[in-house]
Short mmCIF file of C-alpha atoms in Angstrom, two decimals:
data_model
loop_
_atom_site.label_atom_id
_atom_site.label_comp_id
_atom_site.label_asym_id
_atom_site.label_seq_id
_atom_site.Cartn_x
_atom_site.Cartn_y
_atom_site.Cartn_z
CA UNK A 1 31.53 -3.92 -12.18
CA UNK A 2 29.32 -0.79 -11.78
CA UNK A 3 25.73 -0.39 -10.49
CA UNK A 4 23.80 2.53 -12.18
CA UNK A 5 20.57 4.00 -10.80
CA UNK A 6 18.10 6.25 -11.21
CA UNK A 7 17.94 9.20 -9.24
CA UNK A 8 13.85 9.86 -8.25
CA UNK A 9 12.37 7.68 -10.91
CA UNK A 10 9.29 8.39 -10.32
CA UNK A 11 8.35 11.77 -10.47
CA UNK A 12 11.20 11.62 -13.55
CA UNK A 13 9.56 9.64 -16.02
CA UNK A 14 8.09 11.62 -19.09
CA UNK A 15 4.38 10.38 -19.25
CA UNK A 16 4.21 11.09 -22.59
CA UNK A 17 6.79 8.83 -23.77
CA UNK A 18 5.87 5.98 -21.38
CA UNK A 19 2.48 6.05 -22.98
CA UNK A 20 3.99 5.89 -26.69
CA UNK A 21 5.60 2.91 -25.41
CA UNK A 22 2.90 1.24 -24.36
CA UNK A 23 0.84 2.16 -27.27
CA UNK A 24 3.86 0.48 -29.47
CA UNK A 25 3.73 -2.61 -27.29
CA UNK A 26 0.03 -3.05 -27.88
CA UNK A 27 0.58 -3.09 -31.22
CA UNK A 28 2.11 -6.33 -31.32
CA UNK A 29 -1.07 -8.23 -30.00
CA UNK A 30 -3.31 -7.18 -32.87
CA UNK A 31 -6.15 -5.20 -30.65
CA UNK A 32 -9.01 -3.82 -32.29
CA UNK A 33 -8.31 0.47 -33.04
CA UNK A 34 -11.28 1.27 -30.56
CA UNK A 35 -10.05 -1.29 -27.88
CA UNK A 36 -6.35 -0.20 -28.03
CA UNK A 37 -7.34 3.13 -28.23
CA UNK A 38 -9.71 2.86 -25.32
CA UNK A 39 -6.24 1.02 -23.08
CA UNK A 40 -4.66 4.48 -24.07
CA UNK A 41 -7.52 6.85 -23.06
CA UNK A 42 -7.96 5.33 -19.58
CA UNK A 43 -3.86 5.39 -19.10
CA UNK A 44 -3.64 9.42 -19.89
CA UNK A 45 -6.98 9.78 -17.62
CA UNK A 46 -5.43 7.91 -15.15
CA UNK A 47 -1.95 9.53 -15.48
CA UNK A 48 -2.40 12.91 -16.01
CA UNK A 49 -5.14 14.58 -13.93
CA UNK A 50 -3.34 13.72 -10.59
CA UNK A 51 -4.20 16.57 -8.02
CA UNK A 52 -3.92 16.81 -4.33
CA UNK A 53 -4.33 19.26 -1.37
CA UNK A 54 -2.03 21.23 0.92
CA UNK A 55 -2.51 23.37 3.49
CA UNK A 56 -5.94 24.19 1.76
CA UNK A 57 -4.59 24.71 -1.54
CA UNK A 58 -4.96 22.47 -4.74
CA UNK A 59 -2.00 21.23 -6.69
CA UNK A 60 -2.32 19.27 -10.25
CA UNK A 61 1.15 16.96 -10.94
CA UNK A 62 2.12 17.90 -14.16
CA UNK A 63 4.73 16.39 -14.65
CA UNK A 64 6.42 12.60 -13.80
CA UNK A 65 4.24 10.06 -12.05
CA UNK A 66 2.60 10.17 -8.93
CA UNK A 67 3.61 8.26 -5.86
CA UNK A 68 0.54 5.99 -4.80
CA UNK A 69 -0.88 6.21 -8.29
CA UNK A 70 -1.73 2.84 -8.83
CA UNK A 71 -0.41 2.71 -12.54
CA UNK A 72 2.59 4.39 -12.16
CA UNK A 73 4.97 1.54 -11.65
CA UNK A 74 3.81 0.00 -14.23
CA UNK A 75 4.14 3.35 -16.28
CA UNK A 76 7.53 3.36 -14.96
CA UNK A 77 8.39 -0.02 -16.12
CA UNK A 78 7.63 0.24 -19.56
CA UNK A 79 9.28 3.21 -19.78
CA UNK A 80 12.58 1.91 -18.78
CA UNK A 81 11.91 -1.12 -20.98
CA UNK A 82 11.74 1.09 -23.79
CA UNK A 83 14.89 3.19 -22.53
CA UNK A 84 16.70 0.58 -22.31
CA UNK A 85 15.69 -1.46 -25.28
CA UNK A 86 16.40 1.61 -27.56
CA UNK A 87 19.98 2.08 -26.25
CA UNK A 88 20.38 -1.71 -26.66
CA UNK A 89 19.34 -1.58 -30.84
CA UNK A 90 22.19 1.48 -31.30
CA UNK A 91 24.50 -0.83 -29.47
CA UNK A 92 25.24 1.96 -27.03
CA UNK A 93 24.94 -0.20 -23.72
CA UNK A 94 27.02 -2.87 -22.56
CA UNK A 95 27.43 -6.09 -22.85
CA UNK A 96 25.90 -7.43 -19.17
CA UNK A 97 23.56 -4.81 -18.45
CA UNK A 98 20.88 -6.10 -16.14
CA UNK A 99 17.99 -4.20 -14.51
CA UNK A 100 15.73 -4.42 -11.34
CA UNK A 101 13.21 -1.51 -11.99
CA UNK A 102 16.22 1.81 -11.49
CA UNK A 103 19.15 -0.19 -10.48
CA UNK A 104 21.25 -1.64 -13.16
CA UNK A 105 23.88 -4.21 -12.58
CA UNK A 106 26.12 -3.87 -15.27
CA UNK A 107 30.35 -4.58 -16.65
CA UNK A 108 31.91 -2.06 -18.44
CA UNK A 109 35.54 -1.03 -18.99
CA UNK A 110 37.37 1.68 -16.48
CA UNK A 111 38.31 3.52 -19.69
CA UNK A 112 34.50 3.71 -20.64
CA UNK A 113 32.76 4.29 -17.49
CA UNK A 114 32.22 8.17 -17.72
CA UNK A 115 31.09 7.88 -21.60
CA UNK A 116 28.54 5.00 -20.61
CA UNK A 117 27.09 7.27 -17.75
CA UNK A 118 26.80 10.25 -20.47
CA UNK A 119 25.39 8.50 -22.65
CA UNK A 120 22.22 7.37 -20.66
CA UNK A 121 22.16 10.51 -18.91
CA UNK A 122 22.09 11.90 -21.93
CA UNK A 123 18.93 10.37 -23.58
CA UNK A 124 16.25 12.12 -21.84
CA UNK A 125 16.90 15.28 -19.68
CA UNK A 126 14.65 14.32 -16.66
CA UNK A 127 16.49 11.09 -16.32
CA UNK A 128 19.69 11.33 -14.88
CA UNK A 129 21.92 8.39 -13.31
CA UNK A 130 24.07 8.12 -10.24
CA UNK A 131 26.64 5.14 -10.02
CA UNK A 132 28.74 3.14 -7.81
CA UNK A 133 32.12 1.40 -8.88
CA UNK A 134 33.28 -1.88 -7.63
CA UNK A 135 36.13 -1.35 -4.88
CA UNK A 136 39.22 -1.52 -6.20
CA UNK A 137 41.58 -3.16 -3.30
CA UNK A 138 38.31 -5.98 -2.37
CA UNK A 139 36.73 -5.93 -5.97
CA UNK A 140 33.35 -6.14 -4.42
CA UNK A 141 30.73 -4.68 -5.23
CA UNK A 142 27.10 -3.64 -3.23
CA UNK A 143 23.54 -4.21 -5.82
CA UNK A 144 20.76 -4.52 -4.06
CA UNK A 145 21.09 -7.06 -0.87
CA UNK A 146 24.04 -9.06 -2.02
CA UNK A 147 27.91 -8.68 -2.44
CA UNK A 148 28.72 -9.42 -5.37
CA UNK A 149 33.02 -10.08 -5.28
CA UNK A 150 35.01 -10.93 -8.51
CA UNK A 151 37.74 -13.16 -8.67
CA UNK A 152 39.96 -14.15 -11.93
CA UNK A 153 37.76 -16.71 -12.90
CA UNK A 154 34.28 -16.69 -11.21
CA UNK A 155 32.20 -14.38 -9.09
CA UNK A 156 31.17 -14.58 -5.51
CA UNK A 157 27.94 -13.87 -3.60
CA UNK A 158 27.51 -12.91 -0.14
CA UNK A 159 24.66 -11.22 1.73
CA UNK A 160 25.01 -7.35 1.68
CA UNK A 161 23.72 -5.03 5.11
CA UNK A 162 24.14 -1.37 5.03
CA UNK A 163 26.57 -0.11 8.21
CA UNK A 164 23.66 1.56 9.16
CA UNK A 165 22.23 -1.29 10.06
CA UNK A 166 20.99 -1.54 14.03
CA UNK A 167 20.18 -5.53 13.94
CA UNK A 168 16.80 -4.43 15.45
CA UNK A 169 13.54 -6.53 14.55
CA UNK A 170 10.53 -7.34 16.73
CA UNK A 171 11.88 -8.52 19.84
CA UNK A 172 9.94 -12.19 20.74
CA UNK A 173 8.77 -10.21 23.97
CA UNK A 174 6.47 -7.71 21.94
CA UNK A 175 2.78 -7.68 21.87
CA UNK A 176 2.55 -8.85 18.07
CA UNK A 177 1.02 -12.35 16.88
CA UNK A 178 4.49 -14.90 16.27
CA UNK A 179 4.13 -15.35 12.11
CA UNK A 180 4.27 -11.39 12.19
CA UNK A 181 7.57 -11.75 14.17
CA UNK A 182 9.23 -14.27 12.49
CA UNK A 183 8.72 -13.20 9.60
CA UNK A 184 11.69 -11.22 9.21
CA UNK A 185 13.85 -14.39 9.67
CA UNK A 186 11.55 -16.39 7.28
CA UNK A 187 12.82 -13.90 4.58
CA UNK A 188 16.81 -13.77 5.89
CA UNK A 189 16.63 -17.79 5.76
CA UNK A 190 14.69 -17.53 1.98
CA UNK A 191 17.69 -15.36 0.93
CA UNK A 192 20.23 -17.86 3.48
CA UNK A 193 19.04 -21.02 1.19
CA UNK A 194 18.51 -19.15 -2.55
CA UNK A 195 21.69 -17.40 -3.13
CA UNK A 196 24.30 -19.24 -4.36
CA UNK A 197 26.91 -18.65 -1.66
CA UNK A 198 30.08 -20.63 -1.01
CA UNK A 199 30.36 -22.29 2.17
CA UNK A 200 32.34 -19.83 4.02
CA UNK A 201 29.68 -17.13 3.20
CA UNK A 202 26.74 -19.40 4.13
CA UNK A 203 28.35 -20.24 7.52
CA UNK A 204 28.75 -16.57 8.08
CA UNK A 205 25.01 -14.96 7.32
CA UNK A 206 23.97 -18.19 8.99
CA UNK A 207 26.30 -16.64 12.28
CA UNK A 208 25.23 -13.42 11.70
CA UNK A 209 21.04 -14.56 11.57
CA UNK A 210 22.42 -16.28 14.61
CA UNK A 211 23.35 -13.30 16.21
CA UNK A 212 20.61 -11.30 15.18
CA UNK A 213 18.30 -13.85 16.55
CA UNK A 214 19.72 -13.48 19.57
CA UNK A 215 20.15 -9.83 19.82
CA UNK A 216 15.96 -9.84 19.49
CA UNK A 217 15.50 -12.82 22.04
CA UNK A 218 15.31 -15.57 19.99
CA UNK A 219 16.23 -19.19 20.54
CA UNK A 220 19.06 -20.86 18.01
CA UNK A 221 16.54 -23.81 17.41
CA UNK A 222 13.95 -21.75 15.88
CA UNK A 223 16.29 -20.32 13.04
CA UNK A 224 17.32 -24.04 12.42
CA UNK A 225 14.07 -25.09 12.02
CA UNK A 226 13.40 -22.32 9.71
CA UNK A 227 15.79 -23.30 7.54
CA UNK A 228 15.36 -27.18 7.43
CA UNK A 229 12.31 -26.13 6.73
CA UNK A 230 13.04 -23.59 3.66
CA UNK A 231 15.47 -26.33 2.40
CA UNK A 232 13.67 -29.16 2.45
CA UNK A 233 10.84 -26.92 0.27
CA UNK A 234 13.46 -26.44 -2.01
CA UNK A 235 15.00 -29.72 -2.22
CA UNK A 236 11.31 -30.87 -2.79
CA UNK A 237 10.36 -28.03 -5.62
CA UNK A 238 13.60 -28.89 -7.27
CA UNK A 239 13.23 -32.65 -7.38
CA UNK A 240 9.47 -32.20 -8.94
CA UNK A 241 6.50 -29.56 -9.76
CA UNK A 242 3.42 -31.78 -8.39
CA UNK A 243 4.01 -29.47 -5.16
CA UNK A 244 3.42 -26.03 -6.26
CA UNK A 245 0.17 -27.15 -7.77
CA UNK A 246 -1.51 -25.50 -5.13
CA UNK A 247 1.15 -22.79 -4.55
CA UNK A 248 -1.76 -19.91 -6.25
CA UNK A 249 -4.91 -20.78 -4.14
CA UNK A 250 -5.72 -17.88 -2.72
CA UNK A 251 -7.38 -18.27 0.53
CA UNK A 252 -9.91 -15.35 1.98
CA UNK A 253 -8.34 -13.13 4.52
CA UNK A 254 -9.82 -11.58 7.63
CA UNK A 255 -8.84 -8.92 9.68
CA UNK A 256 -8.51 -8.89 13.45
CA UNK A 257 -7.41 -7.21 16.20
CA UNK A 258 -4.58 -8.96 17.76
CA UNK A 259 -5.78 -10.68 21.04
CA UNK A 260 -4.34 -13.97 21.04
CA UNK A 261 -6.86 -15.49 23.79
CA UNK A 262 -9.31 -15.28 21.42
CA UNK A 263 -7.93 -15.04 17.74
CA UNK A 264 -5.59 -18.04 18.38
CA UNK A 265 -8.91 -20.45 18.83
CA UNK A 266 -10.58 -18.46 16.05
CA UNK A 267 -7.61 -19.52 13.62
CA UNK A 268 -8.88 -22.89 13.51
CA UNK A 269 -12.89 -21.92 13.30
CA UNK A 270 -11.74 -19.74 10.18
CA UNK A 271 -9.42 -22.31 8.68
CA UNK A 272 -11.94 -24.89 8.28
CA UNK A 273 -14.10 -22.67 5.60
CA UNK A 274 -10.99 -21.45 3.72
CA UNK A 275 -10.43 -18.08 5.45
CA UNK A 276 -6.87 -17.36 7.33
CA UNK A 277 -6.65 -14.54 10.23
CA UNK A 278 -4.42 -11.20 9.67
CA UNK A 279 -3.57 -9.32 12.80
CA UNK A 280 -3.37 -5.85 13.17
CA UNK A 281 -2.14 -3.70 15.92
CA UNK A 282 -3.57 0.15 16.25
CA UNK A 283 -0.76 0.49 18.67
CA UNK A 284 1.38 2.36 15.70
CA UNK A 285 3.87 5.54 15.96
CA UNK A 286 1.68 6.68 12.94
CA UNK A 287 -1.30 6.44 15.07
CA UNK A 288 0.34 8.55 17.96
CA UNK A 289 2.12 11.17 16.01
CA UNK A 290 -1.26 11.70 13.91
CA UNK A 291 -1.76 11.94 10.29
CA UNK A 292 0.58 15.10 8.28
CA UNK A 293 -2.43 15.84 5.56
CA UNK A 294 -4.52 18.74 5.99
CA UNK A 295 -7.90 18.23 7.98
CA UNK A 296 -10.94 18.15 6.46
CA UNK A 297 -13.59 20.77 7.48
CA UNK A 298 -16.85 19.46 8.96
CA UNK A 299 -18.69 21.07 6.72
CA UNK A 300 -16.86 19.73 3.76
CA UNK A 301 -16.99 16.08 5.12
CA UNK A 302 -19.28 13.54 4.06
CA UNK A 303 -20.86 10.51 6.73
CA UNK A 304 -23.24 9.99 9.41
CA UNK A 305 -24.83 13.78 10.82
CA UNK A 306 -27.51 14.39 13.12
CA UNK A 307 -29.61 17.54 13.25
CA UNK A 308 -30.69 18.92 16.68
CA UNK A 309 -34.14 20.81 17.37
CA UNK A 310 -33.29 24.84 18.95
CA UNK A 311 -36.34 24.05 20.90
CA UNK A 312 -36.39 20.71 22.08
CA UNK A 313 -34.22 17.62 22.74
CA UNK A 314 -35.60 15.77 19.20
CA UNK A 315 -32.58 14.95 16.89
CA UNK A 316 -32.53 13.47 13.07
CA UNK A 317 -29.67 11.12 12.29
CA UNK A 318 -29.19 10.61 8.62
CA UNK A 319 -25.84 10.00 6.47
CA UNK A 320 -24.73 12.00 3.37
CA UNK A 321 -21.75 10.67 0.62
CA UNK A 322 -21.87 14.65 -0.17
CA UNK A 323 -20.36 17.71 2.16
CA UNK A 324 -22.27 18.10 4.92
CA UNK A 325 -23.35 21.37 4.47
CA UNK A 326 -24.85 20.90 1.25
CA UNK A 327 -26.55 18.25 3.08
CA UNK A 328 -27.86 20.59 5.45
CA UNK A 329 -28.53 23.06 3.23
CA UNK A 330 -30.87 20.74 1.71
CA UNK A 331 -32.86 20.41 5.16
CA UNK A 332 -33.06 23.79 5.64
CA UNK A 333 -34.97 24.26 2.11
CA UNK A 334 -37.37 21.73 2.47
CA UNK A 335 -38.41 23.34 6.34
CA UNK A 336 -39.12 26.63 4.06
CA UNK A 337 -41.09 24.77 1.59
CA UNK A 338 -42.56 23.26 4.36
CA UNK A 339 -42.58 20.00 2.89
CA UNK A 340 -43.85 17.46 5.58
CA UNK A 341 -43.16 14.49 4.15
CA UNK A 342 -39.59 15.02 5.29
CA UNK A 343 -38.90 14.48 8.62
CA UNK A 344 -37.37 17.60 9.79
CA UNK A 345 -39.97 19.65 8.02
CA UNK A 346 -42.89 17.31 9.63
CA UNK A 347 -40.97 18.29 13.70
CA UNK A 348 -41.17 21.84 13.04
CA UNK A 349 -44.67 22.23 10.97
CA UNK A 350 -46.21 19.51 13.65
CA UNK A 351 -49.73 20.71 14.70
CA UNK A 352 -48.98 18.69 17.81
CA UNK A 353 -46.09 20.73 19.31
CA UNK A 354 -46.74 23.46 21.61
CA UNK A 355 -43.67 25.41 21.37
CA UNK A 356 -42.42 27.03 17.91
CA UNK A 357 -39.17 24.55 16.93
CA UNK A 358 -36.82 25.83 14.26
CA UNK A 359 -33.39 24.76 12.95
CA UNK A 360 -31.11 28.11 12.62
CA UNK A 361 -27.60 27.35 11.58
CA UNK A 362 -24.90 24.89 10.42
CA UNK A 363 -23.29 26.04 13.76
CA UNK A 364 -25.87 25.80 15.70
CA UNK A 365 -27.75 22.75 14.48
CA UNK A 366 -25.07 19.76 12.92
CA UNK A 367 -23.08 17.25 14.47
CA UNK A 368 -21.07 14.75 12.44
CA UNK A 369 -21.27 12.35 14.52
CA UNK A 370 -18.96 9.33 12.31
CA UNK A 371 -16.81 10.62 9.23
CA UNK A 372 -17.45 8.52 6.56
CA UNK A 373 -15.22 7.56 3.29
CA UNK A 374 -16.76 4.56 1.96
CA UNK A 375 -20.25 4.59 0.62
CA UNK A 376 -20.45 1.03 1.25
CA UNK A 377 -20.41 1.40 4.82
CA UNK A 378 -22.74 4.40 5.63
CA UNK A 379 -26.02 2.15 5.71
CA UNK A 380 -24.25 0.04 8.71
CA UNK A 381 -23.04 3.46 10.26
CA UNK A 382 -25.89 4.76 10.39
CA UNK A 383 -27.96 1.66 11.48
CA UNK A 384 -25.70 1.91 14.65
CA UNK A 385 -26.29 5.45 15.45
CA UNK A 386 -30.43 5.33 15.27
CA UNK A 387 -30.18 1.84 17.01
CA UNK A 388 -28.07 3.12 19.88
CA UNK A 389 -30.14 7.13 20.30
CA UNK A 390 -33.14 7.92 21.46
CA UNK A 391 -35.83 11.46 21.03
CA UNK A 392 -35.77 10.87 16.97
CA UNK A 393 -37.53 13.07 14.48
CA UNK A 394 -36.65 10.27 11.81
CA UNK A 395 -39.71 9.07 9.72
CA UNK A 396 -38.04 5.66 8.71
CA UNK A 397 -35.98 3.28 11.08
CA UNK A 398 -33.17 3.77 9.08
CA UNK A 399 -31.46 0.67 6.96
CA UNK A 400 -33.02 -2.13 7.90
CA UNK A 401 -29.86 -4.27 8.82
CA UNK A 402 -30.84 -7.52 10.77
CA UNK A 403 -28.30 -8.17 13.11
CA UNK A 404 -27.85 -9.40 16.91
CA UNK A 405 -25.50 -6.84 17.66
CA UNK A 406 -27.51 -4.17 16.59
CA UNK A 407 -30.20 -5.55 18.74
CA UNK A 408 -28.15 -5.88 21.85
CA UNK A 409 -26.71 -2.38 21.12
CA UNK A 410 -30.39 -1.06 21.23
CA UNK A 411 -30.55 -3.15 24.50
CA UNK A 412 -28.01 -1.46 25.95
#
């Protein structure tokens, strides 16, 4: 038994070849020229003008596919279904070869190991395979999360953990809601009751979820309810089909902050119009160690702003989905075309005023007061900040958003 896989898939797989696969798969269904050709178009769009930012420098990917790119596992996937397939048709794999995306579970002969491995290693040269041999004392064998162990005349399962592993989950004493801490058994008794694993082996992961339980401060009865609960689902799913007729309903999610006086009653308000609660927790090492991309300059971010008179105390809040400082520059131009239907322009040209006001500089004169990323929620942004300042230049009230809380905010 061997286990191949594929060293940085990702950023190894030849677009161009992925795409020719795809284009031959397409084939099969018929499509219309344009519409076929269209599915192509939009793939190399999407695949091969990939750029991003570093230390104030622009990169373009050229090469591979890019991680986060929405399309590129499925790039990746029919890729190695084409890899794989061609090998397969020159009768140059073997026998049991089976794949999970890059890790292949496969039998070959000792004698033929090395020549298997140069052969796919072989076929394209950004594509190059590690692999791992079954022990030859045990004749076990790691793939994935099971141990798989052959004996003359069957195989055995049995749950695999790295001996890395620290038995560490979310302790029952942390500040998280309970489905978000179980949920880590939920999956160890899915895998407990699915596998096919003699009895010795399912009496010792069900020891060893014992003992992680209780390293993490968990009762015993709660991992036996979890799995008379997991079983008797799959006792019932196996018996008939009637009960996974609802099984795909999805049901509308909303997110809140986890604080269980109040979201636990909320759970059942929600539930009775469809809608389940997710919990999430700012509390995160990602939000204390701070994010490792480069920081945007003000002037290059777009959101909610607000331009101060030199003169007086008057402000204009507005938002922009452009860089601020075009935004401002904008301002600035219609002050020396003295154009007073805008409302900075109307402050400073105001017969009314005693004093001379002006607007100098970027410096001098803009605050971004919210960064913005979404367009969508700049109107409600901005609502906020003219409901919640006073001594406006504005013209207009701003989005007219009709709301309680903005009300009370103005209130306040």
């Amino acid at each position: 038994m061997v286990s191949f896989d594929v060293t940085a898939l990702f950023p190894s797989i030849p677009v161009n070849e992925a795409v020719e696969a795809i284009k031959q798969h397409l084939h099969k269904f018929d499509l219309p020229p344009e519409q076929e050709k269209a599915y192509i178009d939009c793939i190399n769009i999407c695949m091969k003008h990939n750029c991003f930012q570093f230390r104030n420098l622009f990169y373009s990917n050229n090469f591979g596919c890019s991680m986060g790119n929405g399309l590129s596992p499925y790039i990746a996937e029919a890729f190695m279904c084409k890899f794989e397939s061609d090998l397969h048709k020159e009768g140059k794999l073997p026998r049991i070869w089976y794949r999970y995306v890059d890790d292949t579970f496969a039998v070959v002969k000792k004698s033929e190991v090395d020549q298997v491995l140069t052969t796919i290693n072989n076929r394209f040269p950004s594509i190059k395979f590690t692999f791992e041999k079954e022990d030859d004392k045990l004749h076990t064998l790691p793939f994935l999360d099971v141990e798989i162990k052959r004996k003359e005349k069957r195989v055995e399962f049995s749950v695999y953990r790295k001996s890395t592993s620290t038995d560490r989950y979310i302790t029952k004493d942390s500040y998280c809601a309970y489905n978000q801490k179980i949920a880590a058994f939920h999956s160890m008794v899915y895998r407990l009751c699915r596998l096919p694993l003699s009895v010795e082996n399912y009496m010792r992961e069900y020891q060893q979820i014992l003992h992680i339980a209780n390293v993490n401060g968990y009762e015993k009865s709660i991992i036996d309810q979890l799995i008379k609960k997991h079983s008797k689902k799959l006792k019932r799913n196996n018996v008939s089909t009637l009960f996974e007729q609802n099984t795909n309903a999805q049901k509308q999610r909303i997110t809140l902050p986890f604080a269980p006086n109040i979201t636990n009653k909320l759970i059942h308000v929600f539930a009775k119009s469809e809608m389940s609660i997710v919990h999430t927790n700012n509390n995160k090492l990602k939000t204390l160690l701070g994010s490792t991309k480069d920081n945007t300059p003000t002037n290059r971010c777009s959101g909610i702003y607000q331009i101060s008179c030199s003169n007086c105390d008057k402000k204009y809040i507005g938002q922009t989905r452009r860089a601020a400082e075009v935004r401002f520059n904008e301002h600035l131009r219609s002050v020396k075309k003295k154009e007073i239907d805008k409302a900075i322009a109307a402050h400073i040209y105001d017969p009314n005023n005693d004093n001379q006001h002006t607007i100098t500089s970027f410096d001098n004169n803009f605050k971004l007061l919210k960064k913005v990323n979404k367009p969508n929620k700049l109107d409600a942004y901005e609502s906020i900040h003219i409901h919640i300042n006073n001594n406006l230049m504005n013209l207009e009230p701003g989005p007219i958003i009709d709301s309680q809380l903005f009300n009370a905010l103005k209130r306040e």
